[in-house]
PDB file of C-alpha atoms in Angstrom:
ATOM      1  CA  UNK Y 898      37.099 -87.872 -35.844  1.00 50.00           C
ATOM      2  CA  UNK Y 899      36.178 -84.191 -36.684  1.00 51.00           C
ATOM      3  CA  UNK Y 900      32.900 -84.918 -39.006  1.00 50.00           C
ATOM      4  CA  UNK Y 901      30.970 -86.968 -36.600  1.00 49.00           C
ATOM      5  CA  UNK Y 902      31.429 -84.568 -33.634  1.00 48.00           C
ATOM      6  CA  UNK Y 903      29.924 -82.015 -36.829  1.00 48.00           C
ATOM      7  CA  UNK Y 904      26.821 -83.985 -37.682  1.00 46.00           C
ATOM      8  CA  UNK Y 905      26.325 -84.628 -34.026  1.00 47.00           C
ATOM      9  CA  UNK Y 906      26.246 -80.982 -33.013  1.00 48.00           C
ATOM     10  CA  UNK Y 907      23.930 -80.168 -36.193  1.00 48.00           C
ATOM     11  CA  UNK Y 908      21.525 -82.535 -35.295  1.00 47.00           C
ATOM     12  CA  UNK Y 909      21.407 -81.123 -31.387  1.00 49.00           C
ATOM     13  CA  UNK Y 910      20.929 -77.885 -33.435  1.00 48.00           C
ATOM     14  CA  UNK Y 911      17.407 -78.834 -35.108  1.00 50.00           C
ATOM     15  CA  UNK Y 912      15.012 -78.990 -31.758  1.00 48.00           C
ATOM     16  CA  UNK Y 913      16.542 -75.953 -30.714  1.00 47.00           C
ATOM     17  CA  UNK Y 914      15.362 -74.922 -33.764  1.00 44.00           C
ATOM     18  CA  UNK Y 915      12.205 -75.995 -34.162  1.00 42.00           C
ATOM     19  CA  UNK Y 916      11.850 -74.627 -30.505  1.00 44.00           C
ATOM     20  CA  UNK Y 917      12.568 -71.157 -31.719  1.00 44.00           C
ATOM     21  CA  UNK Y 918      10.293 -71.556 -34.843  1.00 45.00           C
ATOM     22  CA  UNK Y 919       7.109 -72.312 -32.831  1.00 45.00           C
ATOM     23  CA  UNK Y 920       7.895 -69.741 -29.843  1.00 44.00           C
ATOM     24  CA  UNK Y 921       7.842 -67.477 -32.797  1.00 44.00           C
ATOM     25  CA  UNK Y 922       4.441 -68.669 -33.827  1.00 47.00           C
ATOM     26  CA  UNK Y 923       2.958 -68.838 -30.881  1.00 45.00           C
ATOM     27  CA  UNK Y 924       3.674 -64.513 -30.054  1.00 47.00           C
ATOM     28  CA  UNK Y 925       2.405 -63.562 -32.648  1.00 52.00           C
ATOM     29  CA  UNK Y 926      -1.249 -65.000 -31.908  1.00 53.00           C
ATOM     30  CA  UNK Y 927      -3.056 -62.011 -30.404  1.00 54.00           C
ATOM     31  CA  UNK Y 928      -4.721 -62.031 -27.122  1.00 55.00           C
ATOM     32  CA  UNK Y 929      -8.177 -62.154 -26.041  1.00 55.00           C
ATOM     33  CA  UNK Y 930      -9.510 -58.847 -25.596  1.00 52.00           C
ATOM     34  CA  UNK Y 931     -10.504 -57.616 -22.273  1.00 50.00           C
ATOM     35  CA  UNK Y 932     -14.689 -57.479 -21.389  1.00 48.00           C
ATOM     36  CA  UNK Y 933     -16.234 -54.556 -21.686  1.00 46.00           C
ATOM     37  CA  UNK Y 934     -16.591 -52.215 -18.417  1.00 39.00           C
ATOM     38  CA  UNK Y 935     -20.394 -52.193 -18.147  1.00 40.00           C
ATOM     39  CA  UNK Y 936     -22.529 -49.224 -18.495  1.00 39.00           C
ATOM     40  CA  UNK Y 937     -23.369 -47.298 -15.104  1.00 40.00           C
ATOM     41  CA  UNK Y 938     -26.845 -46.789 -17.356  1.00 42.00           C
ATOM     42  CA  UNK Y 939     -27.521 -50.220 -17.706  1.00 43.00           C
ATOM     43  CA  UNK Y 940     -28.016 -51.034 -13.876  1.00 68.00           C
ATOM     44  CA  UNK Y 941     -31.157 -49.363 -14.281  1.00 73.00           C
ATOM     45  CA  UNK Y 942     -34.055 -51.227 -15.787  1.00 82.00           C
ATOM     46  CA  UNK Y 943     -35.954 -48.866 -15.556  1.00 81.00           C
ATOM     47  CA  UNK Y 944     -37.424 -47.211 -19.099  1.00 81.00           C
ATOM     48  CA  UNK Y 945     -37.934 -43.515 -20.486  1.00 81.00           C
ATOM     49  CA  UNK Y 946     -41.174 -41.642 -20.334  1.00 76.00           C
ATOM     50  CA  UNK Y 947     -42.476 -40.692 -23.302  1.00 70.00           C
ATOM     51  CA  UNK Y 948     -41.821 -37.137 -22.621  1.00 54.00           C
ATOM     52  CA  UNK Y 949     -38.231 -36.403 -22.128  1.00 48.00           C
ATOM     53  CA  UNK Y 950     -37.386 -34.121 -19.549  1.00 45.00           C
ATOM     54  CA  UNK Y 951     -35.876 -30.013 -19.527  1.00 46.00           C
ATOM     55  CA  UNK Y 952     -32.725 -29.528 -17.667  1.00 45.00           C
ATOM     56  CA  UNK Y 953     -32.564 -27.072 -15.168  1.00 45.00           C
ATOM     57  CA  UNK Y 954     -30.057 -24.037 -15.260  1.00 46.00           C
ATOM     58  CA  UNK Y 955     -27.187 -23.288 -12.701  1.00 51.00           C
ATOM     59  CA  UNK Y 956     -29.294 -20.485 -11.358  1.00 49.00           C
ATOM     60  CA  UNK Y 957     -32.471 -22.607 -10.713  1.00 48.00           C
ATOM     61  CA  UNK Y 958     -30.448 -24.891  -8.948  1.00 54.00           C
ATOM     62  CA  UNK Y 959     -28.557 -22.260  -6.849  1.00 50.00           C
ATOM     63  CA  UNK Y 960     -32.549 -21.141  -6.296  1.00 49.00           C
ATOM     64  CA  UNK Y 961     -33.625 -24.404  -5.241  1.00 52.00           C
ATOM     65  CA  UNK Y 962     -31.148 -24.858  -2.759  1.00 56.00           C
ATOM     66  CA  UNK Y 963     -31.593 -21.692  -0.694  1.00 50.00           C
ATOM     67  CA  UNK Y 964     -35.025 -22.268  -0.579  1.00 51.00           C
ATOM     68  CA  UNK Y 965     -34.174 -26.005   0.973  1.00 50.00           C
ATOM     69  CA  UNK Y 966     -32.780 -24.191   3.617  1.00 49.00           C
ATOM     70  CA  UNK Y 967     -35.549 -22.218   4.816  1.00 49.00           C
ATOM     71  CA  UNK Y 968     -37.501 -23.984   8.164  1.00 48.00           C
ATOM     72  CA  UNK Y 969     -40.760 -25.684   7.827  1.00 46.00           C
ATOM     73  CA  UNK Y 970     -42.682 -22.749   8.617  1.00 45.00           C
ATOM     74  CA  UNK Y 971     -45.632 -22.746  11.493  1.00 40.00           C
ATOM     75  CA  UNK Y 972     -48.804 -23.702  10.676  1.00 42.00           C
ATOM     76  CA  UNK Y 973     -51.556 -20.933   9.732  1.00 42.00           C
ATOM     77  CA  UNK Y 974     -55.142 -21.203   8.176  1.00 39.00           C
ATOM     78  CA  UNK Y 975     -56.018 -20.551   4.883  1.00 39.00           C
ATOM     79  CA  UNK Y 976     -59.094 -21.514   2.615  1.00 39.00           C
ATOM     80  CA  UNK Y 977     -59.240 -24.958   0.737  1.00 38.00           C
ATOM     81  CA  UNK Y 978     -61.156 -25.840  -2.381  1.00 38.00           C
ATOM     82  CA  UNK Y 979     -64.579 -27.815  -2.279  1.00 37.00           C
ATOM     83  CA  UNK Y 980     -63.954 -31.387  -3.438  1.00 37.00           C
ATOM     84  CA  UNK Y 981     -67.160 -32.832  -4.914  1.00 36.00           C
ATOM     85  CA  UNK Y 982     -67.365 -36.523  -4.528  1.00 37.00           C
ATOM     86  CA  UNK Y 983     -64.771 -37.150  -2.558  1.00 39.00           C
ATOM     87  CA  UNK Y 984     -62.461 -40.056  -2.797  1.00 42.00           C
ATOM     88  CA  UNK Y 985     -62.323 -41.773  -6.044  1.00 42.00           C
ATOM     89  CA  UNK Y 986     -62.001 -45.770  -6.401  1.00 43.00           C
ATOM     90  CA  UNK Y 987     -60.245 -47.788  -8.701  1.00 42.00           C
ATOM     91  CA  UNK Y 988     -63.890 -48.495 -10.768  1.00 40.00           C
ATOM     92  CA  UNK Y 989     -64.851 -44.684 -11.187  1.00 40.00           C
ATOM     93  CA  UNK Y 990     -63.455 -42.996 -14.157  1.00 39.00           C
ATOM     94  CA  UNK Y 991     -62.693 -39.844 -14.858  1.00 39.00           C
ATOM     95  CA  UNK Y 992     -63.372 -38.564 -18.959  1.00 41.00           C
ATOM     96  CA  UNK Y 993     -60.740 -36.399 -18.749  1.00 55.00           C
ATOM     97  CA  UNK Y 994     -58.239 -38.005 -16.400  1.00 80.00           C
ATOM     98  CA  UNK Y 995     -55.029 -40.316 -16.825  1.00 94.00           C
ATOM     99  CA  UNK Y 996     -53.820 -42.768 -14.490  1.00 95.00           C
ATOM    100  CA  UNK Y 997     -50.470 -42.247 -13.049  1.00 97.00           C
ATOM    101  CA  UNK Y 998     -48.451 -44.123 -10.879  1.00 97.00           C
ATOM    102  CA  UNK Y 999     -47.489 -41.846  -7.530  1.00 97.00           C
ATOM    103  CA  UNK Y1000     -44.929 -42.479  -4.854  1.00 98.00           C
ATOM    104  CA  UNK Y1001     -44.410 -40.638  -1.391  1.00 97.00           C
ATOM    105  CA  UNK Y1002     -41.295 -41.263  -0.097  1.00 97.00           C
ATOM    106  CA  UNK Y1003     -38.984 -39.902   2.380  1.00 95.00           C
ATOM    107  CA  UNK Y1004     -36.761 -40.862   5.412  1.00 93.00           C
ATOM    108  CA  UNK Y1005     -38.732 -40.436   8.783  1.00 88.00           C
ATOM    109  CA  UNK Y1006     -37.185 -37.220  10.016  1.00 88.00           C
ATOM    110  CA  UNK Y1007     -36.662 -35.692   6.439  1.00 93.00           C
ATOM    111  CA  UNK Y1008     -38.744 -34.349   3.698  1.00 96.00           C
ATOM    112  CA  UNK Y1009     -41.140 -36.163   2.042  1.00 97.00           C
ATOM    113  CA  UNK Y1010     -41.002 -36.433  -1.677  1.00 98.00           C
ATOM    114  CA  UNK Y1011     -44.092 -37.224  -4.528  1.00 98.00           C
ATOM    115  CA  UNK Y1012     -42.807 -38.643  -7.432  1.00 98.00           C
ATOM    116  CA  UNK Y1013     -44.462 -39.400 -10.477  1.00 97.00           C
ATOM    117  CA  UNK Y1014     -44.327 -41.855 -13.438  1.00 97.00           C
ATOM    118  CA  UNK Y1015     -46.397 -43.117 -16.219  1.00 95.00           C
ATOM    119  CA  UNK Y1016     -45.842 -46.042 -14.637  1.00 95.00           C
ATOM    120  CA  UNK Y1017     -43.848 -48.150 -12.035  1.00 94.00           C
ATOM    121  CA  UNK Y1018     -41.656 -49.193 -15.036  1.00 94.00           C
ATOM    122  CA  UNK Y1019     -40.802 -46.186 -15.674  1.00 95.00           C
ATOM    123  CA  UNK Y1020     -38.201 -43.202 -14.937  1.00 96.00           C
ATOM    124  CA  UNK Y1021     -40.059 -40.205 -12.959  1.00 96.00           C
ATOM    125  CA  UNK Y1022     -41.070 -37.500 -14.553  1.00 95.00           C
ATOM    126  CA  UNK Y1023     -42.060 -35.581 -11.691  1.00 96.00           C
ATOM    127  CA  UNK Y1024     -40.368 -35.271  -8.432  1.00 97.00           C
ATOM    128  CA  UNK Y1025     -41.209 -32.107  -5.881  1.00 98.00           C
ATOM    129  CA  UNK Y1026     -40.075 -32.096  -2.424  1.00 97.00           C
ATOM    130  CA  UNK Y1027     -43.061 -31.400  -0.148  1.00 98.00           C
ATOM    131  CA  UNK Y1028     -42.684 -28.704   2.718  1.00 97.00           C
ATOM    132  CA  UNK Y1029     -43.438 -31.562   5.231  1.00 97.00           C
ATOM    133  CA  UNK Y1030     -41.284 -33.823   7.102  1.00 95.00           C
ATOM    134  CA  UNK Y1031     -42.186 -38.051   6.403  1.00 95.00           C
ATOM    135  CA  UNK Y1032     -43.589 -38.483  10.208  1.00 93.00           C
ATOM    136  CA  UNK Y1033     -45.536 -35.512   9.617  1.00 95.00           C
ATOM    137  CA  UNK Y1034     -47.503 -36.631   6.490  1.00 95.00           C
ATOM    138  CA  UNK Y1035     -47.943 -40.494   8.145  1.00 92.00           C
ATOM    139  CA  UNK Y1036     -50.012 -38.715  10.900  1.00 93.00           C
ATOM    140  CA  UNK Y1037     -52.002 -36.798   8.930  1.00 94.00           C
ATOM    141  CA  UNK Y1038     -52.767 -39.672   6.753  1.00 92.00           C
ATOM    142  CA  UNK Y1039     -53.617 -42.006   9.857  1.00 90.00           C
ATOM    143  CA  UNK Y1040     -56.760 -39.350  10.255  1.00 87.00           C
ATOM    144  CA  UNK Y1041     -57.854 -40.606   6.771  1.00 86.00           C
ATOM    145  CA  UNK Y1042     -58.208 -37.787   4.756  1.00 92.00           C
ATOM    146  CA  UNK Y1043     -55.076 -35.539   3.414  1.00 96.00           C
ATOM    147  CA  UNK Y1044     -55.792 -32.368   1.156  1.00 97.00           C
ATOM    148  CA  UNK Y1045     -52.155 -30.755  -0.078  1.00 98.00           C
ATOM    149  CA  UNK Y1046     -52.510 -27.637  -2.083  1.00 98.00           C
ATOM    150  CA  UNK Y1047     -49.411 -26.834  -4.035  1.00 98.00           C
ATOM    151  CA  UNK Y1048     -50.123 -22.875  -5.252  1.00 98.00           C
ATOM    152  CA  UNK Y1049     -47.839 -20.927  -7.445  1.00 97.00           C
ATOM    153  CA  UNK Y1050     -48.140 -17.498  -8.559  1.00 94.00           C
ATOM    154  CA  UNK Y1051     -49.962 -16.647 -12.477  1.00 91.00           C
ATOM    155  CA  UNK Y1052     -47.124 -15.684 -15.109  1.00 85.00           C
ATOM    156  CA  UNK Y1053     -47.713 -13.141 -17.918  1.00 84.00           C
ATOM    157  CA  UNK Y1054     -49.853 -14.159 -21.002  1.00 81.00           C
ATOM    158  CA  UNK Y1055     -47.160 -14.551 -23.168  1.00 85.00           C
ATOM    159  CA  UNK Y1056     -44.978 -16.960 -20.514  1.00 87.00           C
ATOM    160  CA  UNK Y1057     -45.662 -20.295 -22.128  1.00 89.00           C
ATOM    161  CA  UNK Y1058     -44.318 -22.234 -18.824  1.00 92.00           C
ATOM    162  CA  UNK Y1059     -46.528 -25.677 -18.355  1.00 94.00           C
ATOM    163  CA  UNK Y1060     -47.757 -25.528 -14.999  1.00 95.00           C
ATOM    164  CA  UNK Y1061     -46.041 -28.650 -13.484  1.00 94.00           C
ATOM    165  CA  UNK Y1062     -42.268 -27.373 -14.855  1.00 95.00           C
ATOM    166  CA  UNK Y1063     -42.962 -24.511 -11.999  1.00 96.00           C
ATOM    167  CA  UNK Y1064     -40.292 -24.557  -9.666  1.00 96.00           C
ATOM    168  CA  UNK Y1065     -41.465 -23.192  -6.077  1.00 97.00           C
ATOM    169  CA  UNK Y1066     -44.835 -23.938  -4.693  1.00 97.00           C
ATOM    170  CA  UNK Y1067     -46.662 -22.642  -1.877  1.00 98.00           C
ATOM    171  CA  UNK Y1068     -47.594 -25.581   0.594  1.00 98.00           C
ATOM    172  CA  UNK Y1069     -50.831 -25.912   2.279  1.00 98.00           C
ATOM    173  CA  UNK Y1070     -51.710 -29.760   3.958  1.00 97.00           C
ATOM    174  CA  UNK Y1071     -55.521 -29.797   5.201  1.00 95.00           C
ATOM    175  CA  UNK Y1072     -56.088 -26.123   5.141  1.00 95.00           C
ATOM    176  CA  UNK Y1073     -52.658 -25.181   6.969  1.00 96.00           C
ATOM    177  CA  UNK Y1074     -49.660 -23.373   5.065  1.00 97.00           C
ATOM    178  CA  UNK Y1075     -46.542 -25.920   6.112  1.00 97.00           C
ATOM    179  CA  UNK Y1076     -43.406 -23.722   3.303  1.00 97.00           C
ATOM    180  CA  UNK Y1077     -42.424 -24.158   0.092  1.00 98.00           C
ATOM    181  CA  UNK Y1078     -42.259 -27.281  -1.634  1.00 98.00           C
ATOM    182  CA  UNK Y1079     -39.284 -27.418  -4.506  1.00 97.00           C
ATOM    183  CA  UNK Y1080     -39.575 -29.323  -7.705  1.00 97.00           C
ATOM    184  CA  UNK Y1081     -36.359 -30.902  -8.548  1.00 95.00           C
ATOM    185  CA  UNK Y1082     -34.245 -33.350 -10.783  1.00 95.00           C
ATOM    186  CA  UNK Y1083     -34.141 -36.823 -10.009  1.00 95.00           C
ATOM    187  CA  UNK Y1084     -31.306 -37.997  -8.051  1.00 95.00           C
ATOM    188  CA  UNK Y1085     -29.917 -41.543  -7.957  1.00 94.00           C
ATOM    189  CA  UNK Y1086     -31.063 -42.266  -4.577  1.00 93.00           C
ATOM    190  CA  UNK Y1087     -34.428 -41.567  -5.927  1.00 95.00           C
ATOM    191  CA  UNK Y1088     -33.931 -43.711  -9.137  1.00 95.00           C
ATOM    192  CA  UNK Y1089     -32.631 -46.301  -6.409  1.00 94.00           C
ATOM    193  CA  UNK Y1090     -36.053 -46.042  -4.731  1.00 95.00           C
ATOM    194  CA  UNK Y1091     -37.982 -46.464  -8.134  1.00 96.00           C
ATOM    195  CA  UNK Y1092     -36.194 -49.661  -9.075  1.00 95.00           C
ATOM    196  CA  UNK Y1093     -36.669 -51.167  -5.897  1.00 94.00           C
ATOM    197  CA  UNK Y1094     -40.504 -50.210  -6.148  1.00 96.00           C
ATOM    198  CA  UNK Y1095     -40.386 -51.335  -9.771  1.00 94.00           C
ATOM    199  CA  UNK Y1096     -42.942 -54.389  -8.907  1.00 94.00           C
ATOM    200  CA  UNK Y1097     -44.929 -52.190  -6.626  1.00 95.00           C
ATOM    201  CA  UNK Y1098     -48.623 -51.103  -7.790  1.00 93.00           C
ATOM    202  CA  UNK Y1099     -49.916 -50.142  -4.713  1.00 93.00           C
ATOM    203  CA  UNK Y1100     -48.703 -50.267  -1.184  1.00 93.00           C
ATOM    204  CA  UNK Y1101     -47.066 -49.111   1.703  1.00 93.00           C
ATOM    205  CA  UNK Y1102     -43.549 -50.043   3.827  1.00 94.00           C
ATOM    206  CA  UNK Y1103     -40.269 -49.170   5.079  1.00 93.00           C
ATOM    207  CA  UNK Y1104     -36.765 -49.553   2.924  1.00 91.00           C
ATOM    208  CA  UNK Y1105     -33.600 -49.856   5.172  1.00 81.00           C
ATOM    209  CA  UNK Y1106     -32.210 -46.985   3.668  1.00 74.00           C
ATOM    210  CA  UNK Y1107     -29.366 -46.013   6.536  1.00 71.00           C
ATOM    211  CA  UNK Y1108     -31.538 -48.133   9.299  1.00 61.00           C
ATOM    212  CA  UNK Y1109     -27.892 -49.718  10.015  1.00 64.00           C
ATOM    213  CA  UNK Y1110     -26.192 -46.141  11.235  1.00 60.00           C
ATOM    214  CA  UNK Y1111     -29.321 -44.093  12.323  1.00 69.00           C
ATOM    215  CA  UNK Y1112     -31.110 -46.847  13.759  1.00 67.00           C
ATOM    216  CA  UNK Y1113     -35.210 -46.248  12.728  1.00 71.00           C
ATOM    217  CA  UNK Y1114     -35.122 -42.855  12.084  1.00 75.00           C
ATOM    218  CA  UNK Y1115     -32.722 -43.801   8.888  1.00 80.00           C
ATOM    219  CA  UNK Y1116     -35.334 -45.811   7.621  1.00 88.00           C
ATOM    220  CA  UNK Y1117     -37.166 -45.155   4.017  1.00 91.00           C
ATOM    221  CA  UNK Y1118     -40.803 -44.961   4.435  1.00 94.00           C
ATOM    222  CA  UNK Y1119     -42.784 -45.040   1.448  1.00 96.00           C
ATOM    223  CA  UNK Y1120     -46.467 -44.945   0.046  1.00 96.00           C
ATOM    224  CA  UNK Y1121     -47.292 -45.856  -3.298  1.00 96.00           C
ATOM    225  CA  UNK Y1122     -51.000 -45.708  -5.319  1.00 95.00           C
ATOM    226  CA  UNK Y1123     -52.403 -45.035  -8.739  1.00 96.00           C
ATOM    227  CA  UNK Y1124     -53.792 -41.601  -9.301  1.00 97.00           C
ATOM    228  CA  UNK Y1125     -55.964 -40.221 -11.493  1.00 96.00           C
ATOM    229  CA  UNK Y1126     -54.593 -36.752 -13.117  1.00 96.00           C
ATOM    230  CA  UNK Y1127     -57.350 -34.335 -13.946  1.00 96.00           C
ATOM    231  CA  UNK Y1128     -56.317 -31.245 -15.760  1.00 95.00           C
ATOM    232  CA  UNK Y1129     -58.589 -28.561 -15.081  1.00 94.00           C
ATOM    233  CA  UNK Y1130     -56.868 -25.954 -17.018  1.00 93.00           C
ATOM    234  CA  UNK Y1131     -53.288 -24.382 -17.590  1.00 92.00           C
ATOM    235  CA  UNK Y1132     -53.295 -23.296 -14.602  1.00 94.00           C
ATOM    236  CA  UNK Y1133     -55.068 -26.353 -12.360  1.00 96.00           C
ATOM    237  CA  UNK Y1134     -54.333 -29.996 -12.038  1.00 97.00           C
ATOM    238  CA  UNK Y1135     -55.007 -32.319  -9.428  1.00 97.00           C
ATOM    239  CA  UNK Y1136     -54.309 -36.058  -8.819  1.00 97.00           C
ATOM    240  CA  UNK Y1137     -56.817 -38.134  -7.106  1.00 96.00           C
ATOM    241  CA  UNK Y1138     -55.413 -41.271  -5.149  1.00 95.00           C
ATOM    242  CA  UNK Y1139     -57.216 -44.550  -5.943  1.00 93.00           C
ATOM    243  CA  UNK Y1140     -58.138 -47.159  -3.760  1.00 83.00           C
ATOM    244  CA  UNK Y1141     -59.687 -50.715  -4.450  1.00 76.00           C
ATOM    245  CA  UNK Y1142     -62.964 -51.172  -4.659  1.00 70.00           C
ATOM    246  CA  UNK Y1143     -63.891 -51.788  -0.648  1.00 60.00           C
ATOM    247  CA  UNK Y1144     -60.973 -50.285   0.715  1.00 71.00           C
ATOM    248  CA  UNK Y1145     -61.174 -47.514   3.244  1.00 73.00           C
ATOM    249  CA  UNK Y1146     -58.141 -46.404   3.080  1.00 75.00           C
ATOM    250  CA  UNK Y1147     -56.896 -43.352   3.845  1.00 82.00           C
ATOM    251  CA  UNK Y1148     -58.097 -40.447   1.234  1.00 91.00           C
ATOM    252  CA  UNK Y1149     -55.387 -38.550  -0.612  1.00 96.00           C
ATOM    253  CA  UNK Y1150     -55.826 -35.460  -3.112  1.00 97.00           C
ATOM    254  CA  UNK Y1151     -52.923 -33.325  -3.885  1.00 98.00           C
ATOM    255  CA  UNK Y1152     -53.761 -29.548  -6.471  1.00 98.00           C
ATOM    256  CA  UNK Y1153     -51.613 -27.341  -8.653  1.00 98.00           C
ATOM    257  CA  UNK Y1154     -52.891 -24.284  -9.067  1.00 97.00           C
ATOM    258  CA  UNK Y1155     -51.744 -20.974 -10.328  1.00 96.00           C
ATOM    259  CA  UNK Y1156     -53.665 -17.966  -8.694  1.00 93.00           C
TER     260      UNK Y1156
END
């Protein structure tokens, strides 16, 4: 009576078994592994200039940022170059120019910023924060012809600084001294701007920026245009904006100069 109770018990004993035997396989197949976290680099489409940028030191930046605290200071007169020709269209050419791509940006009651790029594809290269508030510039452009002089002060011979890494500017806008306009790094509401603007050649419109808090004055006006970059010397540049053929559009010239 003892021996079939055995053989009964060892066969309840083999799926028990056979259980245990493929719970074993079955931990020791290793999991998936977890996505990779993506890059905060590779929300940005947009690509590298061609010239890679310097970084600025602590001290420049401590600089920079007591000089954005200074007032817009009152207007005064002061001399402006003579402009031969005038405005330049997109079917002039200039020998010894290059066409950039130039933005002016800036929330209504803030300072407007220029930033420029070898093209709308790419990262800036330039960015300078203009002594002028955004409402400011608009009016001056609605009287169809805007002159900004950006002057800095000559270096020694043997300072081999290119004139657009200069970092403080003297301001003038159609003969009248406005402050000090403050080249900077770009900063990723900037870059923000830029990718948004990515499929923008030419043209002009509000971004909502913080329109949903501040109401109008939080919104992001812009103005964007080809220019054409002469460089006079080492120590002059300018950068023509150019209109279409036809257009009479408002006229826009903007000088470096070291004096």
């Amino acid at each position: 009576m003892g021996e079939p109770t055995k053989a009964v018990s060892r066969e309840q004993q083999r799926p028990s078994a056979v259980a245990a035997s493929s719970s074993t396989q079955t931990t020791t197949v290793p999991p998936a592994p977890p996505p990779p976290l993506p890059s905060p680099i590779s929300n940005s489409t947009l690509l590298q200039p061609s010239i890679k940028k310097k970084h600025k030191t602590k001290v420049f930046r401590v600089f920079r940022s007591v000089l954005r605290s200074f007032p817009i200071i009152t207007p005064t007169a002061c001399k402006m170059p003579h402009l031969p020709g005038g405005r330049l269209d997109a079917s002039r050419t200039v020998t010894s120019g290059v066409r950039v791509s130039g933005t002016l940006f800036g929330y209504r009651k803030g300072r407007v910023c220029l930033s420029i790029q070898e093209s709308s594809k790419t990262f800036p290269s330039f960015i300078v924060e203009l002594a002028m508030q955004t409402n400011v510039l608009q009016k001056e452009m609605s009287s169809g012809m805007v002159r900004i002089a950006l002057e800095c002060e000559k270096r020694g011979d043997k300072d081999k600084t290119r004139l657009m890494d200069e970092p403080v500017w003297t301001m003038f806008c159609n003969g009248k001294k406005t402050g000090y306009a403050v080249k900077r790094e770009a900063t990723e509401e900037d870059l923000n701007v830029m990718e948004l603007l990515k499929a923008v050649t030419m043209g002009a419109g509000v971004l909502p920026g913080k329109s949903d808090v501040e109401g109008p004055d939080g919104e992001m006006a812009y103005m964007r245009a080809l220019f054409e970059r002469v460089v006079g010397s080492k120590d002059s540049e300018t950068l023509y904006m150019l209109s279409p053929e036809g257009n009479n559009g408002p006229e826009l010239s903007i000088f470096f100069v070291r004096i």
